[in-house]
Amino acid sequence: PREPDVPSGSRRFTRRLLAATTLAITALVQAQNLVPNPDFAERPGGGTDGWQLSGGNGRRQGAGVDPALRPAALSVEGNGRDSNLWRTEEIGLASGGLYRMSFARRRGAEASGGTAFAGLGRVSRDFPLAESAAEYEFIFAVPTYVRSDFVRLGQWEVKGVLEFARPTLTPVLARHATGPGGMELGEAESIRDGRYRFAPDLNWRGANYHRPLITSRAGFNSNRWLFSPGAEVVYRFQLAPVTQRQAWLRTSINHHTGGTLQIDASRDGANWVRVADYDGARRGGRVELPATLFPAEQVFVRLAQPAAGAGFQVDTFEYEATLSAMLPETEGATHFLELRERSPRLAVGWDGL
């Protein structure tokens, strides 16, 4: 917890008080849902407050909607070759903040092909079709320096009708496992045979978020980073108390329209060394980082599209380093805590699990 300025003898009591407050908030109040009009209440004269259809066919369904989708649902209908969605107005978000998106969805019995999608304008995930109503969710990081975006629910190349209900968007906190010597190790991080490895599955529950991520000025869809001119993603690998003696990385572009993926590395996040360039002709590979960077207490890796070009998608990024000491085999883990209510008079952090 970030404690107020109190005498040292009161700090233990403050920690207990904040922990108790966190538990009480979790247990006793309703979710802090940032989605406007999540029940799709109808405004006088027709229409749905806070939501608008991008185009094509779609409507609000009230009476007679599937009981699993009550109190109301928004539907979209595709012809198998198009895409359309329902979206909110822009809502305020924390730059780089973590959020959980959830919703209920079903497809009409005749619907086929394509996929459903949900999320923000800049961060979204595809979901498989399911005839019976089901609940879906994922957690993601808002791109760095983005302070607002809209929520969307839609279809891509579906032939038939999809229905959505009860969307929620709530802030969450992340907490990582503690490894040898007190170091933090999150999801997709591990130590084996004196080596550290980061091999993320971008299709996991936390989508684009992992502990080493410090900057994400790129879009994200389902399991891949979306690059356009000026986009960049920066990871920092710090494994105190041990240092790194050498390191490798592996990257892959899964879809390329134009532009170059430039990869740089740094010891301080300010002075960068070029590591690799990939494009439509050479879409990825495994490279060793320059020896001049080591030994290092921390290593920054930047993936960027610095120049013009229609853009590309990156679905693979892995990092491996030889450590200065042999450590016990350890698997990282990341846990999320949903924030159900906030008060401007309380600063609450997550101290452990």
Coordinates of C-alpha atoms in Angstrom, one line a residue:
P1 CA 0.0 0.0 0.0
R2 CA 1.0 3.6 -0.6
E3 CA 0.8 4.8 3.1
P4 CA 0.1 8.3 4.3
D5 CA 2.8 10.2 6.2
V6 CA 2.3 8.7 9.7
P7 CA 4.6 7.9 12.6
S8 CA 6.5 4.7 12.1
G9 CA 4.7 3.0 15.0
S10 CA 1.4 3.5 13.1
R11 CA 2.5 2.0 9.8
R12 CA 1.7 -1.6 10.7
F13 CA -1.8 -0.6 11.8
T14 CA -2.2 1.4 8.5
R15 CA -1.3 -1.7 6.5
R16 CA -3.9 -3.8 8.3
L17 CA -6.5 -1.1 7.9
L18 CA -5.9 -0.8 4.1
A19 CA -5.9 -4.6 3.7
A20 CA -9.2 -4.8 5.6
T21 CA -10.6 -2.0 3.5
T22 CA -9.6 -3.9 0.3
L23 CA -11.4 -7.0 1.5
A24 CA -14.5 -5.1 2.5
I25 CA -14.7 -3.4 -0.8
T26 CA -14.3 -6.7 -2.6
A27 CA -17.0 -8.4 -0.6
L28 CA -19.7 -5.8 -0.1
V29 CA -20.1 -3.5 -3.1
Q30 CA -21.1 -3.9 -6.8
A31 CA -18.7 -3.7 -9.6
Q32 CA -17.4 -0.4 -10.8
N33 CA -18.6 -0.7 -14.3
L34 CA -17.3 2.0 -16.7
V35 CA -19.5 0.9 -19.6
P36 CA -22.4 3.4 -20.0
N37 CA -25.9 1.9 -19.9
P38 CA -24.7 -1.7 -19.7
D39 CA -28.4 -2.9 -19.5
F40 CA -29.2 -1.2 -22.8
A41 CA -32.0 0.8 -21.3
E42 CA -34.2 2.3 -24.1
R43 CA -34.5 6.1 -24.2
P44 CA -38.0 7.7 -24.6
G45 CA -38.8 7.7 -28.3
G46 CA -36.6 4.8 -29.2
G47 CA -32.8 4.2 -29.4
T48 CA -30.4 3.0 -26.7
D49 CA -28.7 5.6 -24.5
G50 CA -24.9 5.6 -24.8
W51 CA -24.7 3.1 -27.8
Q52 CA -24.8 3.5 -31.5
L53 CA -24.6 1.1 -34.5
S54 CA -21.7 1.6 -36.9
G55 CA -23.9 0.6 -39.9
G56 CA -25.5 -2.5 -41.4
N57 CA -28.3 -4.4 -39.6
G58 CA -28.6 -4.4 -35.8
R59 CA -31.2 -3.7 -33.1
R60 CA -32.0 -3.6 -29.4
Q61 CA -33.9 -6.6 -28.2
G62 CA -35.9 -6.3 -25.0
A63 CA -39.0 -8.4 -24.3
G64 CA -38.6 -11.9 -25.5
V65 CA -34.8 -11.9 -25.4
D66 CA -33.1 -15.1 -24.3
P67 CA -33.4 -15.3 -20.5
A68 CA -29.6 -15.8 -20.3
L69 CA -29.2 -12.3 -21.9
R70 CA -31.7 -10.4 -19.9
P71 CA -32.6 -7.6 -19.3
A72 CA -31.9 -6.7 -22.9
A73 CA -29.5 -7.4 -25.7
L74 CA -27.9 -5.7 -28.7
S75 CA -27.8 -7.7 -32.0
V76 CA -25.7 -7.3 -35.1
E77 CA -26.3 -9.1 -38.3
G78 CA -23.8 -9.9 -41.1
N79 CA -24.0 -11.2 -44.6
G80 CA -20.7 -13.3 -44.3
R81 CA -18.6 -10.6 -46.0
D82 CA -19.0 -7.5 -43.9
S83 CA -18.4 -6.2 -40.4
N84 CA -20.4 -4.0 -38.1
L85 CA -20.6 -3.2 -34.4
W86 CA -22.2 -1.4 -31.6
R87 CA -20.0 1.2 -29.8
T88 CA -20.1 3.7 -27.0
E89 CA -18.9 7.3 -26.9
E90 CA -15.3 7.7 -25.7
I91 CA -14.9 7.0 -22.0
G92 CA -12.0 8.1 -19.7
L93 CA -9.3 5.5 -19.0
A94 CA -6.0 5.4 -17.2
S95 CA -3.0 5.6 -19.6
G96 CA -1.4 2.1 -19.5
G97 CA -4.0 0.9 -17.0
L98 CA -5.3 -2.6 -16.7
Y99 CA -9.0 -3.5 -17.3
R100 CA -11.2 -6.5 -17.4
M101 CA -13.8 -6.7 -20.2
S102 CA -16.7 -9.1 -19.8
F103 CA -20.0 -9.7 -21.6
A104 CA -22.6 -12.4 -22.4
R105 CA -23.1 -13.5 -26.0
R106 CA -24.9 -16.0 -28.2
R107 CA -25.4 -16.6 -31.9
G108 CA -28.6 -17.2 -33.8
A109 CA -29.1 -20.8 -34.7
E110 CA -28.5 -20.0 -38.4
A111 CA -25.3 -18.0 -37.9
S112 CA -22.1 -19.3 -39.3
G113 CA -18.5 -18.3 -40.2
G114 CA -16.6 -15.3 -39.1
T115 CA -16.1 -14.3 -35.5
A116 CA -17.5 -12.1 -32.7
F117 CA -15.3 -9.4 -31.2
A118 CA -15.3 -7.1 -28.2
G119 CA -13.0 -4.7 -26.4
L120 CA -11.8 -1.1 -27.1
G121 CA -11.2 0.6 -30.4
R122 CA -7.5 0.1 -29.9
V123 CA -7.5 -3.3 -28.0
S124 CA -9.9 -6.0 -29.0
R125 CA -10.2 -9.8 -29.0
D126 CA -12.0 -12.2 -31.3
F127 CA -14.3 -14.8 -29.7
P128 CA -15.7 -18.1 -31.2
L129 CA -19.4 -18.4 -32.1
A130 CA -21.5 -20.3 -29.6
E131 CA -25.2 -21.0 -30.1
S132 CA -26.1 -21.1 -26.4
A133 CA -25.6 -18.0 -24.4
A134 CA -22.2 -17.9 -22.7
E135 CA -20.1 -15.5 -20.6
Y136 CA -16.7 -14.2 -22.0
E137 CA -13.9 -12.1 -20.5
F138 CA -10.4 -10.9 -21.0
I139 CA -7.9 -8.5 -19.4
F140 CA -5.8 -6.0 -21.2
A141 CA -3.5 -3.0 -20.9
V142 CA -4.6 0.3 -22.4
P143 CA -2.0 1.7 -24.7
T144 CA 0.5 4.1 -23.1
Y145 CA -0.6 7.7 -23.3
V146 CA -4.1 6.8 -24.3
R147 CA -6.6 8.4 -21.9
S148 CA -9.9 7.6 -23.6
D149 CA -11.4 5.1 -26.0
F150 CA -14.8 3.5 -26.8
V151 CA -16.1 0.1 -26.0
R152 CA -17.3 -2.0 -28.9
L153 CA -19.2 -5.2 -29.5
G154 CA -19.5 -6.6 -33.1
Q155 CA -19.1 -9.2 -35.8
W156 CA -16.6 -9.9 -38.6
E157 CA -17.8 -11.8 -41.6
V158 CA -20.5 -13.7 -39.7
K159 CA -23.5 -14.8 -41.8
G160 CA -26.4 -14.4 -39.4
V161 CA -27.2 -12.8 -36.1
L162 CA -25.1 -12.3 -32.9
E163 CA -26.5 -11.0 -29.6
F164 CA -24.6 -9.3 -26.8
A165 CA -25.6 -8.4 -23.3
R166 CA -24.3 -7.1 -19.9
P167 CA -21.0 -5.7 -21.0
T168 CA -18.7 -4.6 -18.1
L169 CA -15.3 -2.8 -18.0
T170 CA -13.6 -2.7 -14.6
P171 CA -10.1 -1.7 -13.5
V172 CA -7.9 -4.4 -12.1
L173 CA -4.6 -4.7 -10.3
A174 CA -1.9 -7.2 -11.2
R175 CA 0.4 -9.1 -8.7
H176 CA 3.2 -11.5 -9.7
A177 CA 4.8 -14.5 -8.1
T178 CA 8.0 -14.0 -6.0
G179 CA 11.0 -16.0 -7.2
P180 CA 14.5 -16.7 -5.9
G181 CA 16.0 -13.8 -4.0
G182 CA 12.7 -11.9 -3.9
M183 CA 12.6 -11.2 -7.7
E184 CA 9.2 -11.0 -9.3
L185 CA 8.3 -13.4 -12.1
G186 CA 5.1 -13.1 -13.9
E187 CA 3.1 -15.1 -16.5
A188 CA 5.3 -16.6 -19.3
E189 CA 8.5 -16.0 -17.3
S190 CA 10.7 -18.9 -16.0
I191 CA 14.1 -19.8 -14.8
R192 CA 15.8 -23.1 -15.8
D193 CA 19.4 -24.3 -16.0
G194 CA 20.7 -20.9 -15.2
R195 CA 18.7 -19.2 -17.9
Y196 CA 15.8 -16.8 -17.8
R197 CA 13.1 -17.1 -20.4
F198 CA 10.1 -14.9 -21.4
A199 CA 7.9 -16.7 -23.9
P200 CA 4.4 -15.1 -23.8
D201 CA 1.2 -16.5 -25.3
L202 CA -0.5 -13.3 -26.4
N203 CA -3.8 -15.3 -26.5
W204 CA -3.8 -15.8 -22.7
R205 CA -6.3 -14.2 -20.3
G206 CA -4.2 -11.1 -19.9
A207 CA -3.8 -10.4 -23.7
N208 CA -1.2 -7.8 -24.3
Y209 CA -0.1 -7.4 -20.7
H210 CA 2.9 -9.1 -19.1
R211 CA 5.2 -8.0 -16.2
P212 CA 8.1 -6.8 -18.4
L213 CA 5.9 -4.6 -20.6
I214 CA 6.5 -0.9 -19.9
T215 CA 5.4 0.9 -23.0
S216 CA 2.7 -0.1 -25.6
R217 CA 2.1 2.5 -28.2
A218 CA 0.6 -0.1 -30.6
G219 CA -2.8 -1.6 -31.2
F220 CA -3.7 -5.1 -30.3
N221 CA -6.1 -7.7 -31.7
S222 CA -6.6 -11.1 -30.1
N223 CA -3.1 -12.5 -30.1
R224 CA -1.0 -10.0 -32.0
W225 CA 0.5 -6.5 -31.8
L226 CA -0.8 -4.1 -34.6
F227 CA 2.0 -1.8 -35.8
S228 CA 1.6 1.4 -37.9
P229 CA 4.0 4.4 -38.4
G230 CA 5.1 5.6 -35.0
A231 CA 4.0 2.6 -33.0
E232 CA 6.3 0.9 -30.5
V233 CA 6.3 -1.7 -27.8
V234 CA 9.0 -1.7 -25.1
Y235 CA 9.9 -4.5 -22.6
R236 CA 12.3 -4.2 -19.7
F237 CA 14.0 -7.4 -18.3
Q238 CA 15.3 -6.9 -14.8
L239 CA 16.1 -9.9 -12.6
A240 CA 17.7 -8.4 -9.5
P241 CA 19.7 -9.6 -7.6
V242 CA 21.3 -11.4 -10.5
T243 CA 22.7 -9.9 -13.7
Q244 CA 22.4 -11.0 -17.3
R245 CA 25.5 -12.2 -19.1
Q246 CA 24.2 -12.6 -22.7
A247 CA 20.7 -12.7 -24.3
W248 CA 18.8 -13.7 -27.4
L249 CA 15.4 -12.8 -28.8
R250 CA 13.0 -14.3 -31.3
T251 CA 10.4 -12.3 -33.3
S252 CA 7.9 -13.1 -36.0
I253 CA 5.7 -11.0 -38.3
N254 CA 2.5 -13.0 -39.0
H255 CA 1.0 -10.4 -41.4
H256 CA 2.7 -7.7 -43.4
T257 CA 1.3 -4.9 -45.6
G258 CA 4.1 -2.4 -45.5
G259 CA 6.9 -0.9 -43.4
T260 CA 9.8 -2.3 -41.3
L261 CA 9.9 -3.7 -37.8
Q262 CA 13.0 -2.2 -36.1
I263 CA 14.3 -3.9 -33.0
D264 CA 16.6 -2.1 -30.6
A265 CA 18.1 -2.9 -27.2
S266 CA 19.5 -0.8 -24.4
R267 CA 20.9 -0.9 -20.9
D268 CA 19.3 2.3 -19.7
G269 CA 16.3 2.9 -22.0
A270 CA 18.0 6.0 -23.5
N271 CA 21.0 4.8 -25.5
W272 CA 19.9 2.2 -28.1
V273 CA 21.7 -0.4 -30.2
R274 CA 20.1 -1.8 -33.4
V275 CA 19.5 -5.5 -33.1
A276 CA 17.5 -6.5 -36.2
D277 CA 15.2 -5.3 -39.0
Y278 CA 12.3 -7.4 -40.4
D279 CA 9.9 -6.8 -43.2
G280 CA 7.8 -8.6 -45.8
A281 CA 10.8 -10.4 -47.3
R282 CA 12.4 -11.3 -43.9
R283 CA 9.6 -11.8 -41.4
G284 CA 11.5 -12.8 -38.3
G285 CA 14.2 -14.9 -36.7
R286 CA 16.4 -15.5 -33.7
V287 CA 19.3 -13.1 -32.9
E288 CA 21.8 -12.6 -30.2
L289 CA 22.0 -9.2 -28.5
P290 CA 25.3 -7.3 -28.9
A291 CA 28.0 -8.3 -26.3
T292 CA 28.6 -4.6 -25.5
L293 CA 25.3 -4.6 -23.6
F294 CA 26.6 -7.1 -21.0
P295 CA 26.9 -7.8 -18.2
A296 CA 23.6 -5.9 -17.4
E297 CA 21.4 -5.5 -14.5
Q298 CA 18.5 -4.7 -16.9
V299 CA 17.9 -4.9 -20.6
F300 CA 15.3 -2.9 -22.6
V301 CA 14.0 -4.2 -25.9
R302 CA 12.1 -2.0 -28.2
L303 CA 9.9 -3.1 -31.2
A304 CA 8.9 -0.2 -33.4
Q305 CA 7.7 0.9 -36.8
P306 CA 9.6 4.2 -37.1
A307 CA 8.9 5.0 -40.8
A308 CA 6.0 5.1 -43.2
G309 CA 4.2 2.0 -44.4
A310 CA 0.8 0.5 -44.2
G311 CA 1.8 -1.6 -41.2
F312 CA 2.2 -5.2 -40.0
Q313 CA 1.3 -7.5 -37.1
V314 CA 3.7 -9.2 -34.7
D315 CA 2.4 -12.4 -33.0
T316 CA 5.7 -13.7 -31.6
F317 CA 8.3 -12.1 -29.3
E318 CA 10.5 -14.2 -26.9
Y319 CA 13.5 -13.3 -24.8
E320 CA 16.2 -15.5 -23.2
A321 CA 19.2 -14.6 -21.1
T322 CA 22.0 -16.4 -19.3
L323 CA 22.2 -15.4 -15.7
S324 CA 25.2 -14.7 -13.5
A325 CA 24.2 -17.3 -10.9
M326 CA 22.5 -20.7 -10.9
L327 CA 19.0 -20.3 -9.4
P328 CA 16.3 -22.8 -8.5
E329 CA 13.9 -23.7 -11.3
T330 CA 11.0 -21.3 -11.1
E331 CA 7.7 -20.7 -13.0
G332 CA 6.3 -17.2 -12.9
A333 CA 2.6 -16.4 -12.4
T334 CA 0.4 -13.3 -12.6
H335 CA -2.9 -12.9 -10.7
F336 CA -5.5 -10.1 -11.1
L337 CA -7.7 -8.4 -8.6
E338 CA -10.8 -6.6 -9.8
L339 CA -11.4 -3.2 -8.3
R340 CA -15.1 -3.0 -7.4
E341 CA -15.2 0.6 -6.1
R342 CA -12.8 3.4 -5.7
S343 CA -12.6 6.4 -3.3
P344 CA -10.5 9.5 -3.9
R345 CA -9.6 9.5 -0.2
L346 CA -8.0 6.1 -0.2
A347 CA -4.8 4.9 -1.9
V348 CA -5.0 1.1 -2.0
G349 CA -2.4 -1.2 -3.4
W350 CA -2.2 -5.0 -3.5
D351 CA 0.5 -6.2 -1.1
G352 CA 0.2 -9.9 -1.7
L353 CA -1.9 -13.0 -2.4

